[in-house]
Coordinates of C-alpha atoms in Angstrom, one line a residue:
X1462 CA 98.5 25.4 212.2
X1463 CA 98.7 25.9 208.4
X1464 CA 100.0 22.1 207.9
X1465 CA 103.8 20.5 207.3
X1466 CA 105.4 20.3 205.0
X1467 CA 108.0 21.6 202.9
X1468 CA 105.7 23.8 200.5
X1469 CA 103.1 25.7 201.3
X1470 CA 100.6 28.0 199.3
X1471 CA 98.8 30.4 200.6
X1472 CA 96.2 32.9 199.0
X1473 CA 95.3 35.6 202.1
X1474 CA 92.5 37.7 201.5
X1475 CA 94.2 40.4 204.0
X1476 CA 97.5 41.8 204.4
X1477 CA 99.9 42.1 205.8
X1478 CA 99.7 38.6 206.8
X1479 CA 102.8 36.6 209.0
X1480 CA 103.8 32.9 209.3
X1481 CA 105.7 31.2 211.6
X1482 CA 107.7 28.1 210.6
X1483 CA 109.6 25.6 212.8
X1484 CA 111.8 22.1 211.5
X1485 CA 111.6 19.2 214.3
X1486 CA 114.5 16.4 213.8
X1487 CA 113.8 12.5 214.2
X1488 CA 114.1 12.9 218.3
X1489 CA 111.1 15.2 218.4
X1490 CA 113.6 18.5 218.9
X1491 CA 112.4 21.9 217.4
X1492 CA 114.6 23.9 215.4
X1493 CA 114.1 27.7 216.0
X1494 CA 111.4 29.5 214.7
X1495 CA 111.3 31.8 211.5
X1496 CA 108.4 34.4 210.7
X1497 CA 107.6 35.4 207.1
X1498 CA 105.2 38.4 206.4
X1499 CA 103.3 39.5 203.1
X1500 CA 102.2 42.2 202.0
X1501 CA 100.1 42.1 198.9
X1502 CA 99.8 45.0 196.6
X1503 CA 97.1 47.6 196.4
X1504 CA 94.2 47.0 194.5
X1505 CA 94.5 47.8 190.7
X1506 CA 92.1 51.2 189.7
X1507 CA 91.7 53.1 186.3
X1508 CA 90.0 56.4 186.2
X1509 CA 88.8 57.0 182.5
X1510 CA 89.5 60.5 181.4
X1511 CA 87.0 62.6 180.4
X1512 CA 85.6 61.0 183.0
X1513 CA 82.0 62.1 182.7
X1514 CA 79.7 62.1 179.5
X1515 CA 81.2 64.2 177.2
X1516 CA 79.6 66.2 173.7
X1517 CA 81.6 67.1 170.4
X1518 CA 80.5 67.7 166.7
X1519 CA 80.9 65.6 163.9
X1520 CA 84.1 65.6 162.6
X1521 CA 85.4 66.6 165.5
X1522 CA 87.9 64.3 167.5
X1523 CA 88.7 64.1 171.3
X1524 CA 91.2 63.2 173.2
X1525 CA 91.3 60.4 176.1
X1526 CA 93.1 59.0 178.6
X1527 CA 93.7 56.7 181.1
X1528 CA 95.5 56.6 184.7
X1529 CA 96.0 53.7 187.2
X1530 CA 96.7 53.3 190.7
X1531 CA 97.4 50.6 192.6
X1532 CA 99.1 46.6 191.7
X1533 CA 102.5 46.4 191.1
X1534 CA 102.5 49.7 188.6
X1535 CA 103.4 47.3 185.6
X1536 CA 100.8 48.2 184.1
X1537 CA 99.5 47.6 180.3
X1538 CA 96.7 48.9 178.4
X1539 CA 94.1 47.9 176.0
X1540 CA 91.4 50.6 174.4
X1541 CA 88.1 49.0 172.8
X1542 CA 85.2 50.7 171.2
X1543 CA 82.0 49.2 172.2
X1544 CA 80.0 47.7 168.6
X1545 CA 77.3 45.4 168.5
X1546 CA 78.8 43.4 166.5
X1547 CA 81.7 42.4 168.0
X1548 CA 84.3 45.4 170.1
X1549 CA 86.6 47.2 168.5
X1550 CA 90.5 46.9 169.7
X1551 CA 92.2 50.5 169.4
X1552 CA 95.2 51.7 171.0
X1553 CA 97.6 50.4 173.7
X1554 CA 98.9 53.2 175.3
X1555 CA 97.6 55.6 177.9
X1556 CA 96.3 57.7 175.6
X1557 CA 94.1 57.1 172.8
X1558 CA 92.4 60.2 170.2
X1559 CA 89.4 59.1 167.9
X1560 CA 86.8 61.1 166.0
X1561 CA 83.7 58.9 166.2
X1562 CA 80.8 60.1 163.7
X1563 CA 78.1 59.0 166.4
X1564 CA 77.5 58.6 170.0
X1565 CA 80.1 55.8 171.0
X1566 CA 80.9 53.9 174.2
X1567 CA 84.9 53.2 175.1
X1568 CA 86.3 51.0 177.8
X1569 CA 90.0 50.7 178.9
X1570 CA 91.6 47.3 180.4
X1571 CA 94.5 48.1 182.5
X1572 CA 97.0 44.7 183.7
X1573 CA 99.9 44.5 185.7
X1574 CA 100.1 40.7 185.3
X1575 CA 99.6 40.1 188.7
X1576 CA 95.6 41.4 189.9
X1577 CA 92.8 41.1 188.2
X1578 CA 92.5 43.7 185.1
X1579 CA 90.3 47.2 185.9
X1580 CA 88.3 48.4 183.5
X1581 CA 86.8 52.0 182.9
X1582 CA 84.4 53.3 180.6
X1583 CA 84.2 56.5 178.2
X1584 CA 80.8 57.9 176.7
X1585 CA 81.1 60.6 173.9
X1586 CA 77.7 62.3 173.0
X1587 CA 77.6 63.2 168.9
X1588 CA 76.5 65.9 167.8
X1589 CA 75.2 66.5 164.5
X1590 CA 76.8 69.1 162.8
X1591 CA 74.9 70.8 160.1
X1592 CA 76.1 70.5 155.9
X1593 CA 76.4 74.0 154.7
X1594 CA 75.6 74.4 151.4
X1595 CA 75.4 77.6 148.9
X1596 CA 75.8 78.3 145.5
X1597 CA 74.8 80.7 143.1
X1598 CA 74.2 80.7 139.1
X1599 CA 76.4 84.2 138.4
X1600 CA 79.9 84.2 137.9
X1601 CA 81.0 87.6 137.7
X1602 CA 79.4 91.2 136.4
X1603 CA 80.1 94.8 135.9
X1604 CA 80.8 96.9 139.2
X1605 CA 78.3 97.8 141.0
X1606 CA 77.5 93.7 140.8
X1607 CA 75.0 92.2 142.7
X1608 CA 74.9 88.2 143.2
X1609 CA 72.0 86.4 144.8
X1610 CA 73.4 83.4 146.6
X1611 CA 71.0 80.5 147.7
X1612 CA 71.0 78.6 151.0
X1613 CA 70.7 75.1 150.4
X1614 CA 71.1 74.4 154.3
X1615 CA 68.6 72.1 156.1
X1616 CA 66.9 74.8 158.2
X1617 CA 66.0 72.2 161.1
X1618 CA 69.6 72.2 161.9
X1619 CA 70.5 75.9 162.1
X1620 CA 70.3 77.9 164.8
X1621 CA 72.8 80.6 163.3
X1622 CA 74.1 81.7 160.1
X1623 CA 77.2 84.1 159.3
X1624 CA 77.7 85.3 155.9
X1625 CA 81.6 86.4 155.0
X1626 CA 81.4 88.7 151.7
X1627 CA 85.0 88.3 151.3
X1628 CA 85.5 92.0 151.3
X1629 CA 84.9 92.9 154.9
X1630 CA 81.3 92.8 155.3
X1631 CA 79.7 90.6 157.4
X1632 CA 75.9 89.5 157.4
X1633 CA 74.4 87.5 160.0
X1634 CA 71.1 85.7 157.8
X1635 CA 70.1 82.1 157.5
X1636 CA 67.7 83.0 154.4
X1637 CA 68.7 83.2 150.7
X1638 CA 71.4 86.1 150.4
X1639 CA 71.1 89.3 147.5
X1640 CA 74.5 91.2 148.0
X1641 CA 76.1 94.2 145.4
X1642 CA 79.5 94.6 145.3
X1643 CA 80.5 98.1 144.7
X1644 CA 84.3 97.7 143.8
X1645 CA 86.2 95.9 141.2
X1646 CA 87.7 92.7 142.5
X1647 CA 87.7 88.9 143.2
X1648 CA 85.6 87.5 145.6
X1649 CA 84.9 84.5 147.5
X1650 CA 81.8 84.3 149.9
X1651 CA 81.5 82.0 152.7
X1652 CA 78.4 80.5 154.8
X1653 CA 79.5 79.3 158.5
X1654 CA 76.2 77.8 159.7
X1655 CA 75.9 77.2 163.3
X1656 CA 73.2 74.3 165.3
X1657 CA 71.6 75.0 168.7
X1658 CA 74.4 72.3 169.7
X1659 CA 77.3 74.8 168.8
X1660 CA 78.4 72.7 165.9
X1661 CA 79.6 74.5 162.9
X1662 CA 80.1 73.9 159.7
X1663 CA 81.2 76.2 156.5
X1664 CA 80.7 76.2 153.0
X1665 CA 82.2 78.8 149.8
X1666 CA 81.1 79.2 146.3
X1667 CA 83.0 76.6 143.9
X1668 CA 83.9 79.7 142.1
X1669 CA 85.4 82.9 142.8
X1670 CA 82.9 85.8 142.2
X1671 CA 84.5 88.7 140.0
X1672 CA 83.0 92.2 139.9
X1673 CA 84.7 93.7 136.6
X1674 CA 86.4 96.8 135.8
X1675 CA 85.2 99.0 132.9
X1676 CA 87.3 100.9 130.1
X1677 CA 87.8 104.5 130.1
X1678 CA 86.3 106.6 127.2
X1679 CA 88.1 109.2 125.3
X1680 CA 88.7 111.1 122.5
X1681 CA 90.0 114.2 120.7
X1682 CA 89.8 115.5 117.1
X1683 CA 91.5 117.3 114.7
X1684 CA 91.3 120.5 113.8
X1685 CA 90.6 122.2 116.9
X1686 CA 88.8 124.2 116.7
X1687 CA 86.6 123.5 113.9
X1688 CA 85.1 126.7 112.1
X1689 CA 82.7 126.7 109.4
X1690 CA 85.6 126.5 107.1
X1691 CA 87.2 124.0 108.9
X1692 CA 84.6 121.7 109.5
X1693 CA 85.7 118.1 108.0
X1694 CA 86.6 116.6 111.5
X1695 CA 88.9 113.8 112.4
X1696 CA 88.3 111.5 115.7
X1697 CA 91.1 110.5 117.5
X1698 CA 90.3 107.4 119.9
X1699 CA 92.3 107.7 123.2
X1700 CA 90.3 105.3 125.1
X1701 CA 92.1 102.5 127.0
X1702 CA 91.0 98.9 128.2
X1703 CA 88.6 98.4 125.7
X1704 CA 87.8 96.2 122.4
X1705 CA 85.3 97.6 120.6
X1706 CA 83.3 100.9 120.3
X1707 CA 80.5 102.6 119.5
X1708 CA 80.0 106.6 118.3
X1709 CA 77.2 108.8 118.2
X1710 CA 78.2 111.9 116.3
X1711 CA 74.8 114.2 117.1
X1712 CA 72.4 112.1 116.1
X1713 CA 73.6 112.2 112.3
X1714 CA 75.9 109.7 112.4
X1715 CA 76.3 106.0 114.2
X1716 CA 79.4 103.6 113.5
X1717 CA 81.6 101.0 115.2
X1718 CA 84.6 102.4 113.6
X1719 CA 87.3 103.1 115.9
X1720 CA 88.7 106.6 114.5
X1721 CA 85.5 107.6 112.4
X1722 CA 85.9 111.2 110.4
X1723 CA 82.7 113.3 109.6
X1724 CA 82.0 116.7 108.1
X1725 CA 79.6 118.9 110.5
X1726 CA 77.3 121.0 108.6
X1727 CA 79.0 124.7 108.7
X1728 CA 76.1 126.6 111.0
X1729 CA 77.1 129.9 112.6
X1730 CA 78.0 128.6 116.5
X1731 CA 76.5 125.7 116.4
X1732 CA 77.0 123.2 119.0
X1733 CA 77.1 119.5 118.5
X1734 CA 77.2 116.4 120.8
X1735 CA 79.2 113.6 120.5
X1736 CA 79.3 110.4 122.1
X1737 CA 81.7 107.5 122.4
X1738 CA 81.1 104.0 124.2
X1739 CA 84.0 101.8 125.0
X1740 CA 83.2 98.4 125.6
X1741 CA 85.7 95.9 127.6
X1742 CA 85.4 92.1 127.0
X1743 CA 83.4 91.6 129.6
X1744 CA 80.3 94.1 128.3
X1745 CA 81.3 97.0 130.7
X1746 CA 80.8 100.0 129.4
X1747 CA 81.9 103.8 129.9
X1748 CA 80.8 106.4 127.9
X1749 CA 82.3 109.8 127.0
X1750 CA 80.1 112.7 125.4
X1751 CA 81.8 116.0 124.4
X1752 CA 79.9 118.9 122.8
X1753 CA 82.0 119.8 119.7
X1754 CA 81.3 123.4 118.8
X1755 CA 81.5 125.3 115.4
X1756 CA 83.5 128.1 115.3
X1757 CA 82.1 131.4 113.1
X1758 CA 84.2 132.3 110.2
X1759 CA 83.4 135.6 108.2
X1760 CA 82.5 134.3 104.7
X1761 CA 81.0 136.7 102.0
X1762 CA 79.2 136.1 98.7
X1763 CA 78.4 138.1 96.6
X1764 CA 77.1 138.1 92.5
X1765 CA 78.3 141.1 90.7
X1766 CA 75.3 140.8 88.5
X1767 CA 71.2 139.4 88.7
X1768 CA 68.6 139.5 86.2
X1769 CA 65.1 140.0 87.6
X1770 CA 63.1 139.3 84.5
X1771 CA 60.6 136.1 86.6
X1772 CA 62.7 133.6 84.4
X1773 CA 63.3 131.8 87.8
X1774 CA 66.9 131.9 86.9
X1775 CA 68.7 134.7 88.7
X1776 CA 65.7 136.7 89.6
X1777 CA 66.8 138.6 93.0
X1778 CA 69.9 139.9 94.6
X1779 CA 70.9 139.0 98.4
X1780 CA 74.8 138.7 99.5
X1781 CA 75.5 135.4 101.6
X1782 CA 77.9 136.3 104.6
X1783 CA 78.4 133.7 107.2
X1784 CA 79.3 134.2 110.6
X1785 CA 77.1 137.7 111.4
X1786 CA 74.1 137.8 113.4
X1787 CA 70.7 138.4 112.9
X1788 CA 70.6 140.8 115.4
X1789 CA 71.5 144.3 114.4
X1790 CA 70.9 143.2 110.3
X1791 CA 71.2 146.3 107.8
X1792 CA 71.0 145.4 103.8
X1793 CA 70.7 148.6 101.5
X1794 CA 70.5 149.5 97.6
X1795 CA 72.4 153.0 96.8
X1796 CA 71.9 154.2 93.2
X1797 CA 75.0 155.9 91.5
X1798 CA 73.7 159.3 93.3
X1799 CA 73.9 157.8 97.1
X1800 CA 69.9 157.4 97.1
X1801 CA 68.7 154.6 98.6
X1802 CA 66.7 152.3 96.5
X1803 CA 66.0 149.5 99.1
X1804 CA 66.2 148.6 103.0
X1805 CA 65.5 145.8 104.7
X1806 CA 66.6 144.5 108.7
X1807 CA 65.7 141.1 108.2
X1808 CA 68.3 138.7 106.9
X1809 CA 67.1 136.4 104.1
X1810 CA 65.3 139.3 102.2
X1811 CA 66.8 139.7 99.0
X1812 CA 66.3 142.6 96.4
X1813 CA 64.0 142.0 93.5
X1814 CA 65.2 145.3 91.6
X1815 CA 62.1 147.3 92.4
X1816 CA 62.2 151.1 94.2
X1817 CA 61.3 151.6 97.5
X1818 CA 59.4 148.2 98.1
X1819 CA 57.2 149.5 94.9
X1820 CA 55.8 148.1 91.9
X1821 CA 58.3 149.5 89.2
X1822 CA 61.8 148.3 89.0
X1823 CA 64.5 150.6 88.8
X1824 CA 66.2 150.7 85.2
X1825 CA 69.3 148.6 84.2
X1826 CA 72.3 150.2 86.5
X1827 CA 74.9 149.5 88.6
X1828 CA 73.9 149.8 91.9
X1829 CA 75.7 149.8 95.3
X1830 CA 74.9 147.4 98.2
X1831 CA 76.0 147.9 101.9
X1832 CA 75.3 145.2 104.8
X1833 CA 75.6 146.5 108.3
X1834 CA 75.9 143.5 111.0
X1835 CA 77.4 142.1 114.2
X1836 CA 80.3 139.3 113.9
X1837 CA 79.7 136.1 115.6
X1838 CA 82.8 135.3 116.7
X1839 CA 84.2 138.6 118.4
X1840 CA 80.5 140.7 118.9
X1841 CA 82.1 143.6 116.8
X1842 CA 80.1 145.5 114.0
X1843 CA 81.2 145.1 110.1
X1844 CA 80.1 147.1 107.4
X1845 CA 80.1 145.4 103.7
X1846 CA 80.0 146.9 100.2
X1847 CA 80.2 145.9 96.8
X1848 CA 78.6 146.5 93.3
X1849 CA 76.1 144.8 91.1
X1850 CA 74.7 145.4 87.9
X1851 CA 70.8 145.0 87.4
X1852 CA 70.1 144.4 83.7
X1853 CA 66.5 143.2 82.7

């Protein structure tokens, strides 16, 4: 007998669990009896999810959860992080994502209003991820450029390094880093550093590297070609990207001038370099060298007259003819008769009015002179006369 009465509580610690109840009146007669079972609800569970110790990186975050079973399924949630100084109250859903910056404990409290609260716990492992760091002092240079970039990571917590050069090329190196870029461009290099953990970090230059173009060098001039004659020369600049220049005109000549002019020296073929530097605003040079050539031009000289009396004034004889050649040389002296007076092959050897390479001068005459010799320009033979008159 569980007592009389017209109330009764009862807490049973098993289910299901059945009463009987009966009335009796005054006169000791029983009313019919009346059964009552309970059935209590299941026990109330939570099942933390991840459900076992779990590892992430710093700054990473991770994602939890939380189911139930059991009580009357009215069920409400409370998230707390665990701190020594007093726990945290987070969410209250059944989900909950955080991005703690050390190892932390979690616990869940699930209610239904009815049982006891369950409680589960959550243990995230953190760990530490490693600060990348590079940098470098150079900003940008002349293709082929070549940057050293420093690695300012704590080497205790790398177990990897990946450079990224920004261009394609990829260098796996955890020391100091001395790279050449070999085409013009913009660059930006990256570190991804990598602990024994798996935790990654990345760092890039606060600038963007820049490997600069250069100009391009040209010229042309005026006349072309240039002859002995013609030999007071005109540069033309053609060059393009550039700001300022710089000419070398064989050695006999330097100047910043953009469209210098200069007079070559009229020698028979002769050959002169000339060289121009462009220069960009960045310092990137190109240079342009061209060998300007002097065309031969027949040119003859010739006094009609000398006076070979050792005054030091118009003492010998010797026509000037540019453009022949050494090679193949032939001056003479005819008198009036066809005789000849003097011979010489070598150029440069004039006539002193004497017979026959001798000591006595022939008298005061006019005299006939041939040259024999080989053009420059075409490699075909001339033959020059003319008159002069010897008077001492």
């Amino acid at each position: 007998s569980l007592g009389q009465g017209g109330t009764l509580i009862l807490t049973p610690d098993e289910t299901p669990f059945t009463v009987w109840t009966y009335a009796t009146d005054a006169n000791g007669c029983n009313s019919d009896t009346l059964s009552m079972t309970v059935l209590n609800d299941p026990p109330l569970q939570v099942f933390g999810q991840p459900s076992e110790e779990t590892e992430i990186c710093q700054f990473e975050c991770i994602d939890m959860s939380v189911g139930a079973v059991g009580g009357n399924g009215n069920y409400s949630y409370s998230w707390f992080e665990v701190d020594p100084f007093g726990d945290v109250p987070l969410g209250t859903t059944n989900v909950q994502s955080e991005c703690p910056m050390e190892d932390t404990s979690y616990y869940i409290w699930v209610d239904d209003g009815c049982q006891y609260p369950a409680v589960d716990s959550i243990f995230i492992v953190v760990n530490e991820t490693p600060d990348a760091e590079i940098q470098t002092e150079v900003i940008g240079g002349c293709y082929p450029f070549t940057v050293t970039i420093e690695n300012n990571t704590d080497p205790d917590l790398v177990a990897s390094c990946i450079w990224d050069l920004n261009n394609g090329d990829i260098i796996a190196d955890c020391g100091d880093l001395e790279y050449t870029y070999l085409e013009e461009g913009e660059y930006w290099p990256t570190l991804t550093v990598t602990s024994e953990e798996g935790c990654s970090n990345t760092d890039s230059l606060d600038w963007v590297l820049t490997a600069y173009g250069y100009p391009e060098a040209d010229f042309i001039w005026e006349p072309d070609p240039i002859t002995t004659l013609a030999n007071e020369v005109q540069f033309l600049n053609t060059s393009s990207g550039a700001i300022s220049y710089s000419w070398d005109i064989a050695g006999m000549l330097t100047t910043q001038w953009p469209t210098p002019s200069f007079t070559f020296p009229p020698q028979d073929l002769a050959i002169f370099p000339v060289c121009l530097q462009a220069i960009n605003e960045f310092g990137c040079v190109d240079t342009l060298c061209q060998d300007i050539f002097v065309e031969s031009e027949l040119l003859l000289y010739s006094p009609n007259a000398f006076t070979p009396d050792n005054d030091g004034l118009n003492d010998v004889f010797l026509p000037e003819i540019g453009g022949i050649s050494s090679d193949g040389y032939l001056f003479r002296i005819f008198d009036r008769w066809g005789h000849i007076i003097f011979e010489t092959n070598q150029r440069g050897v004039p006539w002193i009015g004497e017979f026959n390479n001798g000591d006595h001068y022939v008298q005061n005459d006019v005299y006939i002179w041939q040259i024999e010799a080989v053009e420059l320009a075409t490699g075909d033979k001339k033959r020059f006369t003319g008159t002069v008159v010897m008077a001492r």
